[in-house]
């Protein structure tokens, strides 16, 4: 009945709008999400989206401006793909399939949608395009499709003009739009307040190019006054620049702003071609936003035939002592070096280089003892003396270790203990150089038994003039993932473009950074709400290598750094659940873990791959509680994390197996715990629980909780 | 005595110039070339050059403007390296060495110069630089040197401001300065006339970026009213952008204009670093300009330890029937293709694709029969359907042959006949894509027995925004040469940056195009004087793959092309001598050579590597006659080529061995021969000659002659 009413509403609305030439509507399988496509006067394609009778996207125009190619024949004018269209047909269809991710939050994922494909012709240019909408119960995605045709064989996108017209001055959880970084603190404000906050929101970064006083990044989370959660992002970003959103803050209309190339064009297209999906996730239940698989579903199925070598991984690494402790990545203190020329055996070591054989052995021993599978070592390779900020092209060779890092021995030693080393490839943004060395670098990894690499793109890009998220750089990142797959190597790329669900297609892309990670806790700190907004925003596209587990939150307890982690100790444990990733670091120093060994037990125990996940409660930038069932076991783990205001959770254990008992260990903030005043107060409680029991847990300010539920046999 | 007089002149001149703070003078070994360096008022470095008491370069300032790096620490201002210098020392030294090129015009080359090194300090920036001058009997080179130092570790060159002040309104043989092409017809005019001629001089090209109405390219040849020949170019262009010259045409002062990067900077430098040499070749004898080894001498010695695999080569190829005959490089006529996706076994062949197994066999047979060592095949690999003008990134894969090209069989067949195939790698300017495939491409060459590659960079560059001659692209071309050397592969790069003598250091760089080649004879023609100016200009930096030997100069005799070659038939033979190259093509079709088999005998006979070369007569853009002694033999070959006015040559055979007889075959323009009216008239005369004899030969309009002198045993 509700559906019928809705249909009348839509019809009435369309009727009221006299300029509509042609309209098509498609609903989600549950009928709650309704997408209407219409050609408006002048042949302008538009769409609108409603959820349970509420407006999500007001009628918004679609289209692309094209650039005239200098190579175009004389007299050949370019016609924008903005208007003058007629509909030549449309098709509505349904799809329902369940697939198994190689790794993920659940063992299976249902991909269920209704689809509307609209075929358009622009008589003035004789060109045909299509717009395809897929409507899910939790939102929709659409993309432009360009079939191969004589009149549209190659073209240049000068400006994609996709609009998302909001129905009001929503609350937005946003970071500044920037072509080069995503490492900004999330701002919480009304849309109308973005302009006023932009200047302070743009904090300094190693590479940054903000583009507009009202420009924001995807994935953008919003909440409406009437209780809708709306997320704008994109899916399947392949061979196209990353999308940002520029806000008309008088009318609350976002328009796409793609990352341009050095000469100002956005994309170079050869047909047949489909753009990435522009996605709108919507719900009136914040938990469903987190449980959404819409973006994964809009990506192509796995393209790797053999995925047996891909595995979720817990790891530690030689990293925090540099990031927080100020130790150097470099082996020497010389002013500058020349790869292939500087003779490192003849320079004076600085004596404080942590990526040395003895120290790495210590980490290997620690990993082996605690069930961590890998040890990341940063600073192992030559070139760190002057790696950043000098526009160095040939900055690293990715194969030559510093003299104090015994590559062969350390790998052998690690393997003898059942541990692997994790490779590190910082590129310094010099992608040309990385590609020149990549094959040799991956071959070296294969030779010594590395199967995972953390790569990095700190600083401005080379080729000079390119931005981090341009079409060319997007292609680079995927090129790396594909080449790595040929070598059976998993990739965790930092400072690369934000993920858009490509891990479905290339599951060796096990992680990205693409947001402020834990490292910022050593640079003044992340806001306490940071980790309870990221799952709504950054994590929609794919997992983040957030590197949690800093149990010694007061850095000055072991080094001179006066920053502190803006969570309680227990809050750090919670992140292994609330920040889903197949790659989870235990990022603190071994000696810090020894000091909190009982709390560290949770990190030892927790899984990083799951058969099931239940979001128990959630509110953006306030709190998230999730229960997850460890892959291939009957064990569950629960994590809860909150903002600076604390939170009380009531967790009904109705997801446990009937009749089974579980050894329950609760890691809770202790009395008086507070991320600022008393971060290390924690209480560990053990008991036996069963289905139907209820846990009542209190999270401190900036705190959380972590629970393990081991099924008794 | 003459020297003494000169010294007085210099001293008087310096004395007259009260603003000179400090001056140093160094002379060439023969005393004819005199270089004076002076710090002028304000600490401005300047130099001037004289030859036999005549001014070559008037006092000209030196210096570089730097760009402030966005990464520079706040408050750190950038100081230009333009003025405010004090001299902290200087050093004058001499060098005399004779070295053996791997291939060349002579068996040995003498490198004999006097050197002035001036050390400068800029007190305001605490920076030290040096300027090094090497003065030869035939000119001089100088470069900027930047020692490694705390205050000058990395810097960005915004604009190199090297000046070359001419002493008058000289006659210049110039082509328009352009960041993307060198394929312009040479203009002959006064310096003051350049501006007026520029517009018509800039003819259409597949990629072009002229930068100034008075901008010209190096190598620039000039002639002064008092009979001096002056050439401006550069040597050892490594990790720096190519230099052009921008003319102040009121004062006749050239200033360097380097090819910028996409954001407008010229070069990114890490010290220690030396710029390329800026070269001035000077003589009052045009023949000495051609015999000059100044640019080779200013390059580093050979860096390859094993050069046994590098060999001069005569070759033919599947090429002219496409260039002139209009046949396709592509196998199909489909609109566009996608590398790795398009299934060529399922598309309809166009049936006219010349790079097919049968046709290539015909060329192999032809090569084997006529002593040509290699057969170039263009259009052998997939991707040619839409290779140009579409900004395609992944345009070729360089390893997949078209279905009608049997790669394995053809190589086997060629090898069975003592012939090799020559590889072809057109990149379409997509250097990113080429580098991604390069290792596989070279590996394929090794597998099948190719040892030489002709590469090409037609069209605009990818990375987009880059120009053909930028620092980054200069690095790309050398990267290819070095990577090829690892695979024992010789490189002949077309549309790459103009050569600057790097073939001394990397002798597997056996050729470049970097000027209008013979192909332009099929596109309307080259001026008849084209090949008698190129040796003064383009060839100063290294050999050109000019692809001579078009004996059927009237293209419409075998195809529909109405262009004609702007030489006589014999003029084509002469080019094998006058256009020195270790790589010489017999570029015409086998069937055309059959028609002129008696004339073709010269191409069969002529060598392409030499123990000695004697320039007998020369005048820029008028005529060149040269005699060369074939490597490892006692045979000589003589070639003479002239412009559209004809020329009479008197050749005294005083270079032949005393007492030895030579079987002399003279290929001369026949009666009435004329490149326009009667190109195919030729006379072949045989006689016996000896040292001291004289040959009197007449070149027709656009004609020439060719002589072989086979020593009798």
PDB file of N, CA, C and O in Angstrom, chain B residues 37 45 62-64 66 81 85 88-91 93 113 115-122 127-134 141-149 152-153 155 157 160 162 235-236 240 269-278 298 300:
ATOM      1  N   UNK B  37      86.929  35.389 -19.769  1.00  0.00           N
ATOM      2  CA  UNK B  37      85.868  35.426 -18.766  1.00  0.00           C
ATOM      3  C   UNK B  37      86.081  36.660 -17.913  1.00  0.00           C
ATOM      4  O   UNK B  37      87.214  36.983 -17.543  1.00  0.00           O
ATOM      5  N   UNK B  45      78.766  37.434 -14.117  1.00  0.00           N
ATOM      6  CA  UNK B  45      79.736  36.676 -14.920  1.00  0.00           C
ATOM      7  C   UNK B  45      79.482  36.876 -16.415  1.00  0.00           C
ATOM      8  O   UNK B  45      78.328  36.818 -16.855  1.00  0.00           O
ATOM      9  N   UNK B  62      76.289  35.456 -18.168  1.00  0.00           N
ATOM     10  CA  UNK B  62      75.975  34.074 -17.819  1.00  0.00           C
ATOM     11  C   UNK B  62      75.129  34.094 -16.553  1.00  0.00           C
ATOM     12  O   UNK B  62      75.243  35.013 -15.742  1.00  0.00           O
ATOM     13  N   UNK B  63      74.331  33.090 -16.349  1.00  0.00           N
ATOM     14  CA  UNK B  63      73.581  33.011 -15.099  1.00  0.00           C
ATOM     15  C   UNK B  63      72.295  32.226 -15.228  1.00  0.00           C
ATOM     16  O   UNK B  63      71.861  31.862 -16.343  1.00  0.00           O
ATOM     17  N   UNK B  64      71.706  31.945 -14.080  1.00  0.00           N
ATOM     18  CA  UNK B  64      70.451  31.187 -14.030  1.00  0.00           C
ATOM     19  C   UNK B  64      69.509  31.823 -13.010  1.00  0.00           C
ATOM     20  O   UNK B  64      69.926  32.174 -11.907  1.00  0.00           O
ATOM     21  N   UNK B  66      66.517  31.070 -10.488  1.00  0.00           N
ATOM     22  CA  UNK B  66      65.999  29.891  -9.792  1.00  0.00           C
ATOM     23  C   UNK B  66      64.546  30.122  -9.380  1.00  0.00           C
ATOM     24  O   UNK B  66      64.107  31.248  -9.188  1.00  0.00           O
ATOM     25  N   UNK B  81      71.032  32.849  -9.435  1.00  0.00           N
ATOM     26  CA  UNK B  81      72.478  32.744  -9.676  1.00  0.00           C
ATOM     27  C   UNK B  81      72.824  33.620 -10.883  1.00  0.00           C
ATOM     28  O   UNK B  81      73.277  33.131 -11.919  1.00  0.00           O
ATOM     29  N   UNK B  85      78.389  37.915  -7.682  1.00  0.00           N
ATOM     30  CA  UNK B  85      79.438  36.908  -7.508  1.00  0.00           C
ATOM     31  C   UNK B  85      80.801  37.561  -7.276  1.00  0.00           C
ATOM     32  O   UNK B  85      81.071  38.659  -7.774  1.00  0.00           O
ATOM     33  N   UNK B  88      86.587  33.335  -6.473  1.00  0.00           N
ATOM     34  CA  UNK B  88      87.356  32.791  -5.355  1.00  0.00           C
ATOM     35  C   UNK B  88      88.571  32.018  -5.834  1.00  0.00           C
ATOM     36  O   UNK B  88      89.324  31.483  -5.019  1.00  0.00           O
ATOM     37  N   UNK B  89      88.734  31.968  -7.147  1.00  0.00           N
ATOM     38  CA  UNK B  89      89.904  31.286  -7.670  1.00  0.00           C
ATOM     39  C   UNK B  89      89.671  30.882  -9.101  1.00  0.00           C
ATOM     40  O   UNK B  89      88.527  30.893  -9.586  1.00  0.00           O
ATOM     41  N   UNK B  90      90.752  30.564  -9.780  1.00  0.00           N
ATOM     42  CA  UNK B  90      90.588  30.016 -11.120  1.00  0.00           C
ATOM     43  C   UNK B  90      91.766  29.116 -11.421  1.00  0.00           C
ATOM     44  O   UNK B  90      92.799  29.156 -10.749  1.00  0.00           O
ATOM     45  N   UNK B  91      91.560  28.298 -12.413  1.00  0.00           N
ATOM     46  CA  UNK B  91      92.588  27.325 -12.747  1.00  0.00           C
ATOM     47  C   UNK B  91      92.641  27.176 -14.259  1.00  0.00           C
ATOM     48  O   UNK B  91      91.617  27.058 -14.912  1.00  0.00           O
ATOM     49  N   UNK B  93      94.364  24.913 -17.317  1.00  0.00           N
ATOM     50  CA  UNK B  93      95.075  23.657 -17.532  1.00  0.00           C
ATOM     51  C   UNK B  93      94.949  23.256 -18.998  1.00  0.00           C
ATOM     52  O   UNK B  93      94.196  23.860 -19.757  1.00  0.00           O
ATOM     53  N   UNK B 113      92.611  20.558 -25.742  1.00  0.00           N
ATOM     54  CA  UNK B 113      92.052  21.857 -25.370  1.00  0.00           C
ATOM     55  C   UNK B 113      92.828  22.463 -24.220  1.00  0.00           C
ATOM     56  O   UNK B 113      93.566  21.781 -23.499  1.00  0.00           O
ATOM     57  N   UNK B 115      91.933  24.719 -20.759  1.00  0.00           N
ATOM     58  CA  UNK B 115      90.739  24.852 -19.930  1.00  0.00           C
ATOM     59  C   UNK B 115      90.903  25.961 -18.904  1.00  0.00           C
ATOM     60  O   UNK B 115      91.967  26.133 -18.311  1.00  0.00           O
ATOM     61  N   UNK B 116      89.827  26.688 -18.716  1.00  0.00           N
ATOM     62  CA  UNK B 116      89.760  27.693 -17.649  1.00  0.00           C
ATOM     63  C   UNK B 116      88.595  27.335 -16.747  1.00  0.00           C
ATOM     64  O   UNK B 116      87.454  27.220 -17.205  1.00  0.00           O
ATOM     65  N   UNK B 117      88.892  27.133 -15.489  1.00  0.00           N
ATOM     66  CA  UNK B 117      87.843  26.884 -14.517  1.00  0.00           C
ATOM     67  C   UNK B 117      87.812  28.081 -13.571  1.00  0.00           C
ATOM     68  O   UNK B 117      88.829  28.429 -12.972  1.00  0.00           O
ATOM     69  N   UNK B 118      86.660  28.712 -13.463  1.00  0.00           N
ATOM     70  CA  UNK B 118      86.529  29.872 -12.594  1.00  0.00           C
ATOM     71  C   UNK B 118      85.597  29.510 -11.449  1.00  0.00           C
ATOM     72  O   UNK B 118      84.471  29.059 -11.674  1.00  0.00           O
ATOM     73  N   UNK B 119      86.081  29.684 -10.242  1.00  0.00           N
ATOM     74  CA  UNK B 119      85.256  29.401  -9.065  1.00  0.00           C
ATOM     75  C   UNK B 119      84.645  30.705  -8.581  1.00  0.00           C
ATOM     76  O   UNK B 119      85.342  31.707  -8.405  1.00  0.00           O
ATOM     77  N   UNK B 120      83.335  30.703  -8.386  1.00  0.00           N
ATOM     78  CA  UNK B 120      82.613  31.912  -7.995  1.00  0.00           C
ATOM     79  C   UNK B 120      81.857  31.678  -6.693  1.00  0.00           C
ATOM     80  O   UNK B 120      81.342  30.579  -6.459  1.00  0.00           O
ATOM     81  N   UNK B 121      81.803  32.715  -5.898  1.00  0.00           N
ATOM     82  CA  UNK B 121      81.019  32.669  -4.673  1.00  0.00           C
ATOM     83  C   UNK B 121      80.029  33.827  -4.681  1.00  0.00           C
ATOM     84  O   UNK B 121      80.341  34.930  -5.122  1.00  0.00           O
ATOM     85  N   UNK B 122      78.828  33.517  -4.217  1.00  0.00           N
ATOM     86  CA  UNK B 122      77.796  34.543  -4.112  1.00  0.00           C
ATOM     87  C   UNK B 122      77.594  34.811  -2.623  1.00  0.00           C
ATOM     88  O   UNK B 122      76.895  34.033  -1.948  1.00  0.00           O
ATOM     89  N   UNK B 127      76.631  30.692  -1.648  1.00  0.00           N
ATOM     90  CA  UNK B 127      76.712  29.592  -2.598  1.00  0.00           C
ATOM     91  C   UNK B 127      77.948  29.696  -3.478  1.00  0.00           C
ATOM     92  O   UNK B 127      78.372  30.794  -3.843  1.00  0.00           O
ATOM     93  N   UNK B 128      78.450  28.510  -3.844  1.00  0.00           N
ATOM     94  CA  UNK B 128      79.599  28.425  -4.735  1.00  0.00           C
ATOM     95  C   UNK B 128      79.201  27.732  -6.025  1.00  0.00           C
ATOM     96  O   UNK B 128      78.528  26.684  -5.989  1.00  0.00           O
ATOM     97  N   UNK B 129      79.589  28.311  -7.127  1.00  0.00           N
ATOM     98  CA  UNK B 129      79.434  27.626  -8.406  1.00  0.00           C
ATOM     99  C   UNK B 129      80.751  27.744  -9.153  1.00  0.00           C
ATOM    100  O   UNK B 129      81.660  28.466  -8.724  1.00  0.00           O
ATOM    101  N   UNK B 130      80.839  27.011 -10.232  1.00  0.00           N
ATOM    102  CA  UNK B 130      82.024  27.145 -11.084  1.00  0.00           C
ATOM    103  C   UNK B 130      81.556  27.216 -12.526  1.00  0.00           C
ATOM    104  O   UNK B 130      80.479  26.704 -12.875  1.00  0.00           O
ATOM    105  N   UNK B 131      82.350  27.874 -13.338  1.00  0.00           N
ATOM    106  CA  UNK B 131      82.102  27.862 -14.779  1.00  0.00           C
ATOM    107  C   UNK B 131      83.373  27.355 -15.432  1.00  0.00           C
ATOM    108  O   UNK B 131      84.478  27.824 -15.116  1.00  0.00           O
ATOM    109  N   UNK B 132      83.221  26.333 -16.254  1.00  0.00           N
ATOM    110  CA  UNK B 132      84.385  25.687 -16.873  1.00  0.00           C
ATOM    111  C   UNK B 132      84.340  25.918 -18.380  1.00  0.00           C
ATOM    112  O   UNK B 132      83.317  25.658 -19.013  1.00  0.00           O
ATOM    113  N   UNK B 133      85.426  26.424 -18.906  1.00  0.00           N
ATOM    114  CA  UNK B 133      85.552  26.683 -20.346  1.00  0.00           C
ATOM    115  C   UNK B 133      86.620  25.743 -20.914  1.00  0.00           C
ATOM    116  O   UNK B 133      87.702  25.612 -20.332  1.00  0.00           O
ATOM    117  N   UNK B 134      86.300  25.129 -22.016  1.00  0.00           N
ATOM    118  CA  UNK B 134      87.328  24.361 -22.731  1.00  0.00           C
ATOM    119  C   UNK B 134      87.484  24.978 -24.110  1.00  0.00           C
ATOM    120  O   UNK B 134      86.510  25.073 -24.864  1.00  0.00           O
ATOM    121  N   UNK B 141      83.644  25.161 -25.475  1.00  0.00           N
ATOM    122  CA  UNK B 141      82.430  24.773 -24.753  1.00  0.00           C
ATOM    123  C   UNK B 141      82.565  25.271 -23.323  1.00  0.00           C
ATOM    124  O   UNK B 141      83.671  25.403 -22.802  1.00  0.00           O
ATOM    125  N   UNK B 142      81.444  25.581 -22.724  1.00  0.00           N
ATOM    126  CA  UNK B 142      81.487  25.940 -21.302  1.00  0.00           C
ATOM    127  C   UNK B 142      80.252  25.386 -20.628  1.00  0.00           C
ATOM    128  O   UNK B 142      79.234  25.105 -21.277  1.00  0.00           O
ATOM    129  N   UNK B 143      80.379  25.184 -19.340  1.00  0.00           N
ATOM    130  CA  UNK B 143      79.232  24.697 -18.593  1.00  0.00           C
ATOM    131  C   UNK B 143      79.255  25.271 -17.181  1.00  0.00           C
ATOM    132  O   UNK B 143      80.293  25.722 -16.698  1.00  0.00           O
ATOM    133  N   UNK B 144      78.098  25.244 -16.573  1.00  0.00           N
ATOM    134  CA  UNK B 144      77.967  25.621 -15.171  1.00  0.00           C
ATOM    135  C   UNK B 144      78.170  24.356 -14.332  1.00  0.00           C
ATOM    136  O   UNK B 144      77.653  23.290 -14.659  1.00  0.00           O
ATOM    137  N   UNK B 145      78.877  24.522 -13.238  1.00  0.00           N
ATOM    138  CA  UNK B 145      79.088  23.391 -12.336  1.00  0.00           C
ATOM    139  C   UNK B 145      78.626  23.794 -10.932  1.00  0.00           C
ATOM    140  O   UNK B 145      78.912  24.892 -10.460  1.00  0.00           O
ATOM    141  N   UNK B 146      77.930  22.889 -10.293  1.00  0.00           N
ATOM    142  CA  UNK B 146      77.372  23.158  -8.972  1.00  0.00           C
ATOM    143  C   UNK B 146      77.890  22.102  -8.004  1.00  0.00           C
ATOM    144  O   UNK B 146      77.364  20.991  -7.953  1.00  0.00           O
ATOM    145  N   UNK B 147      78.923  22.425  -7.253  1.00  0.00           N
ATOM    146  CA  UNK B 147      79.428  21.439  -6.281  1.00  0.00           C
ATOM    147  C   UNK B 147      78.371  21.207  -5.193  1.00  0.00           C
ATOM    148  O   UNK B 147      77.530  22.077  -4.939  1.00  0.00           O
ATOM    149  N   UNK B 148      78.445  20.050  -4.580  1.00  0.00           N
ATOM    150  CA  UNK B 148      77.516  19.778  -3.472  1.00  0.00           C
ATOM    151  C   UNK B 148      77.884  20.658  -2.285  1.00  0.00           C
ATOM    152  O   UNK B 148      79.051  20.816  -1.950  1.00  0.00           O
ATOM    153  N   UNK B 149      76.893  21.275  -1.680  1.00  0.00           N
ATOM    154  CA  UNK B 149      77.134  22.183  -0.564  1.00  0.00           C
ATOM    155  C   UNK B 149      75.811  22.365   0.172  1.00  0.00           C
ATOM    156  O   UNK B 149      74.738  22.181  -0.397  1.00  0.00           O
ATOM    157  N   UNK B 152      73.425  24.815  -1.423  1.00  0.00           N
ATOM    158  CA  UNK B 152      72.997  24.585  -2.811  1.00  0.00           C
ATOM    159  C   UNK B 152      72.997  23.074  -3.042  1.00  0.00           C
ATOM    160  O   UNK B 152      73.841  22.516  -3.726  1.00  0.00           O
ATOM    161  N   UNK B 153      72.003  22.457  -2.422  1.00  0.00           N
ATOM    162  CA  UNK B 153      71.924  21.003  -2.431  1.00  0.00           C
ATOM    163  C   UNK B 153      70.929  20.552  -3.494  1.00  0.00           C
ATOM    164  O   UNK B 153      71.180  19.635  -4.260  1.00  0.00           O
ATOM    165  N   UNK B 155      68.014  22.504  -6.241  1.00  0.00           N
ATOM    166  CA  UNK B 155      67.408  23.764  -6.671  1.00  0.00           C
ATOM    167  C   UNK B 155      66.650  23.563  -7.972  1.00  0.00           C
ATOM    168  O   UNK B 155      66.799  22.547  -8.650  1.00  0.00           O
ATOM    169  N   UNK B 157      65.731  25.264 -11.609  1.00  0.00           N
ATOM    170  CA  UNK B 157      66.075  26.289 -12.593  1.00  0.00           C
ATOM    171  C   UNK B 157      64.781  26.799 -13.208  1.00  0.00           C
ATOM    172  O   UNK B 157      64.064  26.064 -13.873  1.00  0.00           O
ATOM    173  N   UNK B 160      67.360  29.399 -17.372  1.00  0.00           N
ATOM    174  CA  UNK B 160      68.786  29.608 -17.627  1.00  0.00           C
ATOM    175  C   UNK B 160      68.922  30.821 -18.531  1.00  0.00           C
ATOM    176  O   UNK B 160      68.218  30.947 -19.528  1.00  0.00           O
ATOM    177  N   UNK B 162      71.744  32.112 -20.195  1.00  0.00           N
ATOM    178  CA  UNK B 162      73.031  32.169 -20.884  1.00  0.00           C
ATOM    179  C   UNK B 162      72.867  32.953 -22.183  1.00  0.00           C
ATOM    180  O   UNK B 162      71.954  32.681 -22.951  1.00  0.00           O
ATOM    181  N   UNK B 235      76.475  20.137 -25.793  1.00  0.00           N
ATOM    182  CA  UNK B 235      77.081  18.800 -25.747  1.00  0.00           C
ATOM    183  C   UNK B 235      76.746  18.151 -24.418  1.00  0.00           C
ATOM    184  O   UNK B 235      76.647  18.817 -23.391  1.00  0.00           O
ATOM    185  N   UNK B 236      76.566  16.825 -24.481  1.00  0.00           N
ATOM    186  CA  UNK B 236      76.354  16.036 -23.256  1.00  0.00           C
ATOM    187  C   UNK B 236      75.081  16.461 -22.518  1.00  0.00           C
ATOM    188  O   UNK B 236      75.101  16.777 -21.332  1.00  0.00           O
ATOM    189  N   UNK B 240      68.809  17.162 -18.028  1.00  0.00           N
ATOM    190  CA  UNK B 240      68.616  18.605 -18.172  1.00  0.00           C
ATOM    191  C   UNK B 240      67.777  18.796 -19.438  1.00  0.00           C
ATOM    192  O   UNK B 240      67.828  17.951 -20.331  1.00  0.00           O
ATOM    193  N   UNK B 269      67.450  20.191 -10.029  1.00  0.00           N
ATOM    194  CA  UNK B 269      68.860  19.831  -9.923  1.00  0.00           C
ATOM    195  C   UNK B 269      69.196  19.391  -8.505  1.00  0.00           C
ATOM    196  O   UNK B 269      68.762  20.008  -7.526  1.00  0.00           O
ATOM    197  N   UNK B 270      69.950  18.331  -8.413  1.00  0.00           N
ATOM    198  CA  UNK B 270      70.580  17.945  -7.148  1.00  0.00           C
ATOM    199  C   UNK B 270      72.082  18.024  -7.362  1.00  0.00           C
ATOM    200  O   UNK B 270      72.608  17.487  -8.330  1.00  0.00           O
ATOM    201  N   UNK B 271      72.752  18.705  -6.457  1.00  0.00           N
ATOM    202  CA  UNK B 271      74.197  18.828  -6.600  1.00  0.00           C
ATOM    203  C   UNK B 271      74.886  17.573  -6.046  1.00  0.00           C
ATOM    204  O   UNK B 271      74.293  16.897  -5.210  1.00  0.00           O
ATOM    205  N   UNK B 272      76.099  17.251  -6.455  1.00  0.00           N
ATOM    206  CA  UNK B 272      76.872  17.943  -7.486  1.00  0.00           C
ATOM    207  C   UNK B 272      76.268  17.712  -8.864  1.00  0.00           C
ATOM    208  O   UNK B 272      75.801  16.620  -9.164  1.00  0.00           O
ATOM    209  N   UNK B 273      76.309  18.765  -9.668  1.00  0.00           N
ATOM    210  CA  UNK B 273      75.715  18.673 -10.998  1.00  0.00           C
ATOM    211  C   UNK B 273      76.435  19.613 -11.946  1.00  0.00           C
ATOM    212  O   UNK B 273      76.844  20.707 -11.555  1.00  0.00           O
ATOM    213  N   UNK B 274      76.574  19.160 -13.156  1.00  0.00           N
ATOM    214  CA  UNK B 274      77.107  20.008 -14.216  1.00  0.00           C
ATOM    215  C   UNK B 274      76.058  20.115 -15.310  1.00  0.00           C
ATOM    216  O   UNK B 274      75.454  19.108 -15.687  1.00  0.00           O
ATOM    217  N   UNK B 275      75.842  21.311 -15.829  1.00  0.00           N
ATOM    218  CA  UNK B 275      74.935  21.439 -16.966  1.00  0.00           C
ATOM    219  C   UNK B 275      75.605  20.825 -18.192  1.00  0.00           C
ATOM    220  O   UNK B 275      76.810  20.554 -18.189  1.00  0.00           O
ATOM    221  N   UNK B 276      74.827  20.637 -19.251  1.00  0.00           N
ATOM    222  CA  UNK B 276      75.474  20.314 -20.526  1.00  0.00           C
ATOM    223  C   UNK B 276      76.415  21.445 -20.923  1.00  0.00           C
ATOM    224  O   UNK B 276      76.318  22.567 -20.415  1.00  0.00           O
ATOM    225  N   UNK B 277      77.303  21.152 -21.829  1.00  0.00           N
ATOM    226  CA  UNK B 277      78.199  22.178 -22.370  1.00  0.00           C
ATOM    227  C   UNK B 277      77.445  23.019 -23.380  1.00  0.00           C
ATOM    228  O   UNK B 277      76.735  22.491 -24.232  1.00  0.00           O
ATOM    229  N   UNK B 278      77.599  24.309 -23.292  1.00  0.00           N
ATOM    230  CA  UNK B 278      77.121  25.208 -24.345  1.00  0.00           C
ATOM    231  C   UNK B 278      78.289  25.374 -25.309  1.00  0.00           C
ATOM    232  O   UNK B 278      79.386  25.782 -24.870  1.00  0.00           O
ATOM    233  N   UNK B 298      83.514  16.840 -25.931  1.00  0.00           N
ATOM    234  CA  UNK B 298      82.979  17.364 -24.677  1.00  0.00           C
ATOM    235  C   UNK B 298      82.063  16.363 -23.968  1.00  0.00           C
ATOM    236  O   UNK B 298      81.577  16.626 -22.881  1.00  0.00           O
ATOM    237  N   UNK B 300      81.458  12.517 -22.241  1.00  0.00           N
ATOM    238  CA  UNK B 300      82.235  11.567 -21.438  1.00  0.00           C
ATOM    239  C   UNK B 300      82.661  10.384 -22.295  1.00  0.00           C
ATOM    240  O   UNK B 300      81.962  10.002 -23.236  1.00  0.00           O
TER     241      UNK B 300
END
